[in-house]
Amino acid sequence: MLEPVLFALFSVSAVVFAFNVVFRRNAVHCALHLVGVLLSLSGMFVLLNAQFIAAIQILIYAGAIMVLFLFVVMLLNVKGEAPLLTPGAWKGFGFFFALIVFVELLYIVLSQGGTEGTPAAAVPLPPGFGSPAEIGRILYSTWLFPFEVTSILLLIAVIGAVVLAKRKFA
Amino acid sequence: MQTLSVPLEAYQLVAALLFTIGLIGVLVRRSALIIFMSIELMLNAVNLSFVAFSRQHGQMDGQIFVFFVMSVAAAEVAVGLAILVAIFRNRETANVDEVHLLKG
């Protein structure tokens, strides 16, 4: 079977890229590695029969949002912060609390609580699962009101971004 | 591809790992830009979880949720980066430890 091989490839590359996002000092490198994470996740979405989501993951995230990030990184020309692993009083706490959260997530995943009532991998897929046509049909019927609210949210975000970025602090 | 040959738990495990790495980024890094990128990482981990559960249950509502999460992430990034630009113009820094006053 091809699927486990592809899953292993995408998951390992996603995790390695994610480590680079967090531990690189140059912000441009971080942004480019984040693009790597997004592309790996897009591959996983295809494995999970979510073709439309995989496509908009590349178009919106890797295309639009990351270009915005890179634009701001290069616009601001931020000085590199202090080396990450200097002995700081609070960084140890950061790693410690992240470890606690990871153990909790591990417990939730492995305790089978999430798959209760559904036999693993036994649900037959309806035809057209994950296709743009089917997504559109659900989006414009069941989820019509949230969709309209999203358009208002995006309008507010655009206005807010313009107002914030234009304001002169004299 | 009627059956999942990779168990759901494997996808959840990857999502948990990505979420934790993003959390480390938010807690440990001090550059506001990197903190934003770590938040994107955490949002994407949750998206992977949504899509995996959607596939497991054979219902597409999870994929719709991913669509909404992406819209909200786009709005958040636009406003957040605008705030960052305003702060940088004002204070010449993107270090979150140095931005601790409400008044400019």
mmCIF file of C-alpha atoms in Angstrom:
data_model
loop_
_atom_site.group_PDB
_atom_site.id
_atom_site.type_symbol
_atom_site.label_atom_id
_atom_site.label_comp_id
_atom_site.label_asym_id
_atom_site.label_seq_id
_atom_site.Cartn_x
_atom_site.Cartn_y
_atom_site.Cartn_z
ATOM 1 C CA MET A 1 0.000 0.000 0.000
ATOM 2 C CA LEU A 2 1.195 3.473 -0.860
ATOM 3 C CA GLU A 3 -0.751 5.346 1.789
ATOM 4 C CA PRO A 4 1.356 4.483 4.894
ATOM 5 C CA VAL A 5 4.550 5.394 3.022
ATOM 6 C CA LEU A 6 3.149 8.772 1.964
ATOM 7 C CA PHE A 7 1.754 9.365 5.445
ATOM 8 C CA ALA A 8 5.171 8.691 7.006
ATOM 9 C CA LEU A 9 6.858 10.987 4.481
ATOM 10 C CA PHE A 10 4.426 13.869 5.001
ATOM 11 C CA SER A 11 4.298 13.559 8.794
ATOM 12 C CA VAL A 12 8.089 13.430 9.217
ATOM 13 C CA SER A 13 8.594 16.391 6.880
ATOM 14 C CA ALA A 14 5.827 18.368 8.630
ATOM 15 C CA VAL A 15 7.358 17.824 12.073
ATOM 16 C CA VAL A 16 10.917 18.589 10.909
ATOM 17 C CA PHE A 17 9.787 21.768 9.144
ATOM 18 C CA ALA A 18 7.803 22.763 12.254
ATOM 19 C CA PHE A 19 10.885 22.393 14.446
ATOM 20 C CA ASN A 20 12.761 24.646 12.050
ATOM 21 C CA VAL A 21 9.968 27.241 12.197
ATOM 22 C CA VAL A 22 10.303 27.486 15.956
ATOM 23 C CA PHE A 23 14.061 27.177 16.392
ATOM 24 C CA ARG A 24 15.539 29.166 13.498
ATOM 25 C CA ARG A 25 16.664 32.672 14.347
ATOM 26 C CA ASN A 26 16.221 34.265 10.918
ATOM 27 C CA ALA A 27 12.544 35.185 10.454
ATOM 28 C CA VAL A 28 12.688 34.662 6.673
ATOM 29 C CA HIS A 29 13.921 31.083 7.187
ATOM 30 C CA CYS A 30 11.093 30.529 9.661
ATOM 31 C CA ALA A 31 8.508 31.724 7.150
ATOM 32 C CA LEU A 32 9.869 29.498 4.382
ATOM 33 C CA HIS A 33 9.890 26.461 6.659
ATOM 34 C CA LEU A 34 6.300 27.253 7.611
ATOM 35 C CA VAL A 35 5.467 26.999 3.901
ATOM 36 C CA GLY A 36 7.027 23.519 4.047
ATOM 37 C CA VAL A 37 4.726 22.563 6.932
ATOM 38 C CA LEU A 38 1.703 23.825 5.005
ATOM 39 C CA LEU A 39 2.615 21.844 1.881
ATOM 40 C CA SER A 40 3.154 18.647 3.916
ATOM 41 C CA LEU A 41 -0.231 19.093 5.582
ATOM 42 C CA SER A 42 -1.791 19.642 2.171
ATOM 43 C CA GLY A 43 -0.424 16.246 1.115
ATOM 44 C CA MET A 44 -1.983 14.672 4.203
ATOM 45 C CA PHE A 45 -5.333 16.294 3.375
ATOM 46 C CA VAL A 46 -5.238 14.550 -0.020
ATOM 47 C CA LEU A 47 -4.578 11.239 1.754
ATOM 48 C CA LEU A 48 -7.673 11.941 3.865
ATOM 49 C CA ASN A 49 -9.937 12.490 0.816
ATOM 50 C CA ALA A 50 -10.101 16.261 1.327
ATOM 51 C CA GLN A 51 -8.998 17.398 -2.113
ATOM 52 C CA PHE A 52 -10.708 20.784 -1.993
ATOM 53 C CA ILE A 53 -9.249 21.593 1.430
ATOM 54 C CA ALA A 54 -5.797 20.585 0.168
ATOM 55 C CA ALA A 55 -6.153 22.943 -2.792
ATOM 56 C CA ILE A 56 -7.262 25.948 -0.725
ATOM 57 C CA GLN A 57 -4.579 25.122 1.841
ATOM 58 C CA ILE A 58 -1.996 25.796 -0.875
ATOM 59 C CA LEU A 59 -3.872 28.730 -2.429
ATOM 60 C CA ILE A 60 -4.826 30.616 0.742
ATOM 61 C CA TYR A 61 -2.201 29.605 3.293
ATOM 62 C CA ALA A 62 0.934 29.000 1.255
ATOM 63 C CA GLY A 63 -0.079 31.561 -1.340
ATOM 64 C CA ALA A 64 -1.776 34.502 0.347
ATOM 65 C CA ILE A 65 -1.043 34.342 4.085
ATOM 66 C CA MET A 66 2.630 33.426 3.767
ATOM 67 C CA VAL A 67 3.218 36.151 1.181
ATOM 68 C CA LEU A 68 1.759 38.600 3.697
ATOM 69 C CA PHE A 69 4.124 37.235 6.364
ATOM 70 C CA LEU A 70 7.188 37.483 4.132
ATOM 71 C CA PHE A 71 6.173 40.979 3.058
ATOM 72 C CA VAL A 72 6.005 42.174 6.670
ATOM 73 C CA VAL A 73 9.243 40.377 7.635
ATOM 74 C CA MET A 74 11.096 42.107 4.841
ATOM 75 C CA LEU A 75 9.330 45.445 5.412
ATOM 76 C CA LEU A 76 10.232 45.608 9.096
ATOM 77 C CA ASN A 77 13.833 44.344 8.865
ATOM 78 C CA VAL A 78 13.626 43.082 12.455
ATOM 79 C CA LYS A 79 16.916 42.611 14.256
ATOM 80 C CA GLY A 80 17.616 39.027 15.282
ATOM 81 C CA GLU A 81 16.531 38.352 18.820
ATOM 82 C CA ALA A 82 18.879 37.080 21.506
ATOM 83 C CA PRO A 83 20.071 33.485 21.040
ATOM 84 C CA LEU A 84 17.262 31.147 21.914
ATOM 85 C CA LEU A 85 18.969 28.879 24.397
ATOM 86 C CA THR A 86 20.488 31.475 26.661
ATOM 87 C CA PRO A 87 19.663 30.612 30.255
ATOM 88 C CA GLY A 88 16.496 32.617 30.731
ATOM 89 C CA ALA A 89 14.334 32.282 33.786
ATOM 90 C CA TRP A 90 11.108 31.723 31.855
ATOM 91 C CA LYS A 91 12.136 29.620 28.872
ATOM 92 C CA GLY A 92 12.462 26.489 30.981
ATOM 93 C CA PHE A 93 8.894 27.022 32.150
ATOM 94 C CA GLY A 94 7.808 27.337 28.517
ATOM 95 C CA PHE A 95 9.254 23.961 27.579
ATOM 96 C CA PHE A 96 7.890 22.415 30.771
ATOM 97 C CA PHE A 97 4.311 23.572 30.206
ATOM 98 C CA ALA A 98 4.457 22.562 26.541
ATOM 99 C CA LEU A 99 5.551 19.093 27.654
ATOM 100 C CA ILE A 100 2.606 18.892 30.054
ATOM 101 C CA VAL A 101 0.184 19.844 27.273
ATOM 102 C CA PHE A 102 1.738 17.233 24.971
ATOM 103 C CA VAL A 103 1.346 14.486 27.572
ATOM 104 C CA GLU A 104 -2.289 15.490 28.029
ATOM 105 C CA LEU A 105 -2.931 15.417 24.277
ATOM 106 C CA LEU A 106 -1.204 12.023 24.077
ATOM 107 C CA TYR A 107 -3.461 10.711 26.818
ATOM 108 C CA ILE A 108 -6.573 11.955 24.997
ATOM 109 C CA VAL A 109 -5.469 10.450 21.683
ATOM 110 C CA LEU A 110 -4.473 7.077 23.097
ATOM 111 C CA SER A 111 -7.367 6.660 25.525
ATOM 112 C CA GLN A 112 -9.812 5.983 22.626
ATOM 113 C CA GLY A 113 -12.209 8.605 23.928
ATOM 114 C CA GLY A 114 -12.313 10.375 20.570
ATOM 115 C CA THR A 115 -13.513 7.434 18.461
ATOM 116 C CA GLU A 116 -16.256 6.259 20.739
ATOM 117 C CA GLY A 117 -19.232 4.816 18.930
ATOM 118 C CA THR A 118 -17.533 4.541 15.553
ATOM 119 C CA PRO A 119 -15.775 1.371 14.475
ATOM 120 C CA ALA A 120 -12.357 2.308 13.139
ATOM 121 C CA ALA A 121 -12.293 2.815 9.386
ATOM 122 C CA ALA A 122 -15.639 1.161 8.778
ATOM 123 C CA VAL A 123 -17.702 4.100 7.547
ATOM 124 C CA PRO A 124 -18.206 3.892 3.784
ATOM 125 C CA LEU A 125 -17.611 7.226 2.106
ATOM 126 C CA PRO A 126 -20.535 8.886 0.332
ATOM 127 C CA PRO A 127 -19.882 9.547 -3.354
ATOM 128 C CA GLY A 128 -18.138 12.817 -4.059
ATOM 129 C CA PHE A 129 -16.664 13.031 -0.563
ATOM 130 C CA GLY A 130 -14.398 16.078 -0.306
ATOM 131 C CA SER A 131 -15.011 17.259 -3.866
ATOM 132 C CA PRO A 132 -15.566 20.978 -4.516
ATOM 133 C CA ALA A 133 -19.129 20.325 -5.713
ATOM 134 C CA GLU A 134 -20.120 18.532 -2.514
ATOM 135 C CA ILE A 135 -18.351 21.108 -0.305
ATOM 136 C CA GLY A 136 -20.199 23.881 -2.114
ATOM 137 C CA ARG A 137 -23.548 22.153 -1.746
ATOM 138 C CA ILE A 138 -23.127 21.855 2.054
ATOM 139 C CA LEU A 139 -21.545 25.293 2.412
ATOM 140 C CA TYR A 140 -24.418 27.077 0.680
ATOM 141 C CA SER A 141 -27.208 25.116 2.354
ATOM 142 C CA THR A 142 -26.426 23.936 5.883
ATOM 143 C CA TRP A 143 -23.657 26.436 6.579
ATOM 144 C CA LEU A 144 -25.052 29.439 4.701
ATOM 145 C CA PHE A 145 -25.360 31.763 7.707
ATOM 146 C CA PRO A 146 -21.825 31.147 9.058
ATOM 147 C CA PHE A 147 -20.560 31.695 5.518
ATOM 148 C CA GLU A 148 -22.237 35.113 5.338
ATOM 149 C CA VAL A 149 -20.902 36.017 8.789
ATOM 150 C CA THR A 150 -17.417 35.106 7.535
ATOM 151 C CA SER A 151 -17.734 37.646 4.745
ATOM 152 C CA ILE A 152 -18.554 40.368 7.288
ATOM 153 C CA LEU A 153 -15.592 39.237 9.422
ATOM 154 C CA LEU A 154 -13.241 39.547 6.462
ATOM 155 C CA LEU A 155 -14.625 43.006 5.648
ATOM 156 C CA ILE A 156 -14.001 44.129 9.236
ATOM 157 C CA ALA A 157 -10.470 42.681 9.083
ATOM 158 C CA VAL A 158 -9.688 44.560 5.882
ATOM 159 C CA ILE A 159 -10.962 47.865 7.294
ATOM 160 C CA GLY A 160 -9.123 47.285 10.581
ATOM 161 C CA ALA A 161 -5.854 46.438 8.859
ATOM 162 C CA VAL A 162 -6.000 49.558 6.697
ATOM 163 C CA VAL A 163 -6.860 51.824 9.644
ATOM 164 C CA LEU A 164 -4.164 50.339 11.887
ATOM 165 C CA ALA A 165 -1.396 50.376 9.319
ATOM 166 C CA LYS A 166 -2.180 53.896 8.077
ATOM 167 C CA ARG A 167 -2.349 55.658 11.413
ATOM 168 C CA LYS A 168 0.434 58.133 12.067
ATOM 169 C CA PHE A 169 1.858 58.171 15.573
ATOM 170 C CA ALA A 170 3.056 61.723 15.551
ATOM 171 C CA MET B 1 -9.439 4.178 -0.550
ATOM 172 C CA GLN B 2 -12.578 3.044 1.236
ATOM 173 C CA THR B 3 -10.712 2.090 4.407
ATOM 174 C CA LEU B 4 -8.124 4.076 6.307
ATOM 175 C CA SER B 5 -4.937 2.062 6.142
ATOM 176 C CA VAL B 6 -3.328 4.577 8.482
ATOM 177 C CA PRO B 7 -5.176 4.634 11.823
ATOM 178 C CA LEU B 8 -6.855 7.798 12.995
ATOM 179 C CA GLU B 9 -4.590 7.852 16.053
ATOM 180 C CA ALA B 10 -1.532 8.359 13.832
ATOM 181 C CA TYR B 11 -3.022 11.529 12.364
ATOM 182 C CA GLN B 12 -4.024 12.720 15.834
ATOM 183 C CA LEU B 13 -0.482 12.072 17.051
ATOM 184 C CA VAL B 14 1.016 14.212 14.283
ATOM 185 C CA ALA B 15 -1.528 16.938 15.050
ATOM 186 C CA ALA B 16 -0.614 16.805 18.751
ATOM 187 C CA LEU B 17 3.102 17.052 17.927
ATOM 188 C CA LEU B 18 2.589 20.043 15.621
ATOM 189 C CA PHE B 19 0.374 21.756 18.206
ATOM 190 C CA THR B 20 3.010 21.257 20.913
ATOM 191 C CA ILE B 21 5.799 22.610 18.714
ATOM 192 C CA GLY B 22 3.670 25.682 17.987
ATOM 193 C CA LEU B 23 2.986 26.078 21.703
ATOM 194 C CA ILE B 24 6.729 25.965 22.438
ATOM 195 C CA GLY B 25 7.189 28.684 19.826
ATOM 196 C CA VAL B 26 4.572 30.915 21.444
ATOM 197 C CA LEU B 27 5.982 30.402 24.939
ATOM 198 C CA VAL B 28 9.717 30.553 24.197
ATOM 199 C CA ARG B 29 10.256 32.905 21.266
ATOM 200 C CA ARG B 30 10.139 36.645 21.891
ATOM 201 C CA SER B 31 9.817 37.983 18.354
ATOM 202 C CA ALA B 32 6.188 38.837 17.626
ATOM 203 C CA LEU B 33 6.538 37.640 14.023
ATOM 204 C CA ILE B 34 7.692 34.172 15.065
ATOM 205 C CA ILE B 35 4.901 34.029 17.648
ATOM 206 C CA PHE B 36 2.389 34.699 14.857
ATOM 207 C CA MET B 37 3.911 31.909 12.775
ATOM 208 C CA SER B 38 3.685 29.540 15.755
ATOM 209 C CA ILE B 39 0.002 30.398 16.136
ATOM 210 C CA GLU B 40 -0.482 29.506 12.464
ATOM 211 C CA LEU B 41 1.255 26.202 13.217
ATOM 212 C CA MET B 42 -1.199 25.463 16.031
ATOM 213 C CA LEU B 43 -4.193 26.369 13.839
ATOM 214 C CA ASN B 44 -2.916 23.982 11.175
ATOM 215 C CA ALA B 45 -2.505 21.175 13.697
ATOM 216 C CA VAL B 46 -6.162 21.609 14.643
ATOM 217 C CA ASN B 47 -7.115 21.641 10.945
ATOM 218 C CA LEU B 48 -5.382 18.286 10.460
ATOM 219 C CA SER B 49 -7.330 16.910 13.400
ATOM 220 C CA PHE B 50 -10.615 18.209 11.921
ATOM 221 C CA VAL B 51 -9.948 16.638 8.523
ATOM 222 C CA ALA B 52 -8.905 13.303 10.051
ATOM 223 C CA PHE B 53 -12.089 13.094 12.134
ATOM 224 C CA SER B 54 -14.140 14.161 9.120
ATOM 225 C CA ARG B 55 -12.672 11.258 7.136
ATOM 226 C CA GLN B 56 -13.183 8.859 10.016
ATOM 227 C CA HIS B 57 -16.853 9.649 10.371
ATOM 228 C CA GLY B 58 -17.554 10.046 6.667
ATOM 229 C CA GLN B 59 -19.110 13.482 7.190
ATOM 230 C CA MET B 60 -17.896 16.639 5.519
ATOM 231 C CA ASP B 61 -18.803 19.115 8.264
ATOM 232 C CA GLY B 62 -15.234 18.889 9.578
ATOM 233 C CA GLN B 63 -13.912 20.074 6.231
ATOM 234 C CA ILE B 64 -16.327 23.017 6.300
ATOM 235 C CA PHE B 65 -14.924 23.896 9.721
ATOM 236 C CA VAL B 66 -11.407 23.874 8.287
ATOM 237 C CA PHE B 67 -12.663 26.336 5.670
ATOM 238 C CA PHE B 68 -13.928 28.667 8.421
ATOM 239 C CA VAL B 69 -10.723 28.280 10.438
ATOM 240 C CA MET B 70 -8.756 29.362 7.373
ATOM 241 C CA SER B 71 -10.955 32.449 6.910
ATOM 242 C CA VAL B 72 -10.530 33.439 10.543
ATOM 243 C CA ALA B 73 -6.773 32.827 10.314
ATOM 244 C CA ALA B 74 -6.560 35.101 7.285
ATOM 245 C CA ALA B 75 -8.437 37.862 9.123
ATOM 246 C CA GLU B 76 -6.293 37.372 12.225
ATOM 247 C CA VAL B 77 -3.042 37.570 10.266
ATOM 248 C CA ALA B 78 -4.127 40.725 8.421
ATOM 249 C CA VAL B 79 -5.084 42.577 11.610
ATOM 250 C CA GLY B 80 -2.176 41.162 13.652
ATOM 251 C CA LEU B 81 0.463 42.113 11.135
ATOM 252 C CA ALA B 82 -1.057 45.594 10.820
ATOM 253 C CA ILE B 83 -0.773 45.987 14.612
ATOM 254 C CA LEU B 84 2.803 44.739 14.398
ATOM 255 C CA VAL B 85 3.654 47.306 11.729
ATOM 256 C CA ALA B 86 2.116 50.050 13.874
ATOM 257 C CA ILE B 87 4.081 48.930 16.947
ATOM 258 C CA PHE B 88 7.305 48.702 14.972
ATOM 259 C CA ARG B 89 6.798 52.191 13.566
ATOM 260 C CA ASN B 90 6.244 53.515 17.050
ATOM 261 C CA ARG B 91 8.798 51.567 19.094
ATOM 262 C CA GLU B 92 11.373 50.248 16.581
ATOM 263 C CA THR B 93 11.074 46.754 18.023
ATOM 264 C CA ALA B 94 9.109 43.573 17.489
ATOM 265 C CA ASN B 95 10.156 42.037 20.793
ATOM 266 C CA VAL B 96 7.069 41.337 22.880
ATOM 267 C CA ASP B 97 8.981 41.801 26.143
ATOM 268 C CA GLU B 98 9.750 45.406 25.289
ATOM 269 C CA VAL B 99 6.132 46.266 24.432
ATOM 270 C CA HIS B 100 4.565 46.285 27.875
ATOM 271 C CA LEU B 101 2.929 49.706 28.157
ATOM 272 C CA LEU B 102 -0.619 50.490 27.120
ATOM 273 C CA LYS B 103 0.231 54.080 26.289
ATOM 274 C CA GLY B 104 2.456 54.775 23.330
#
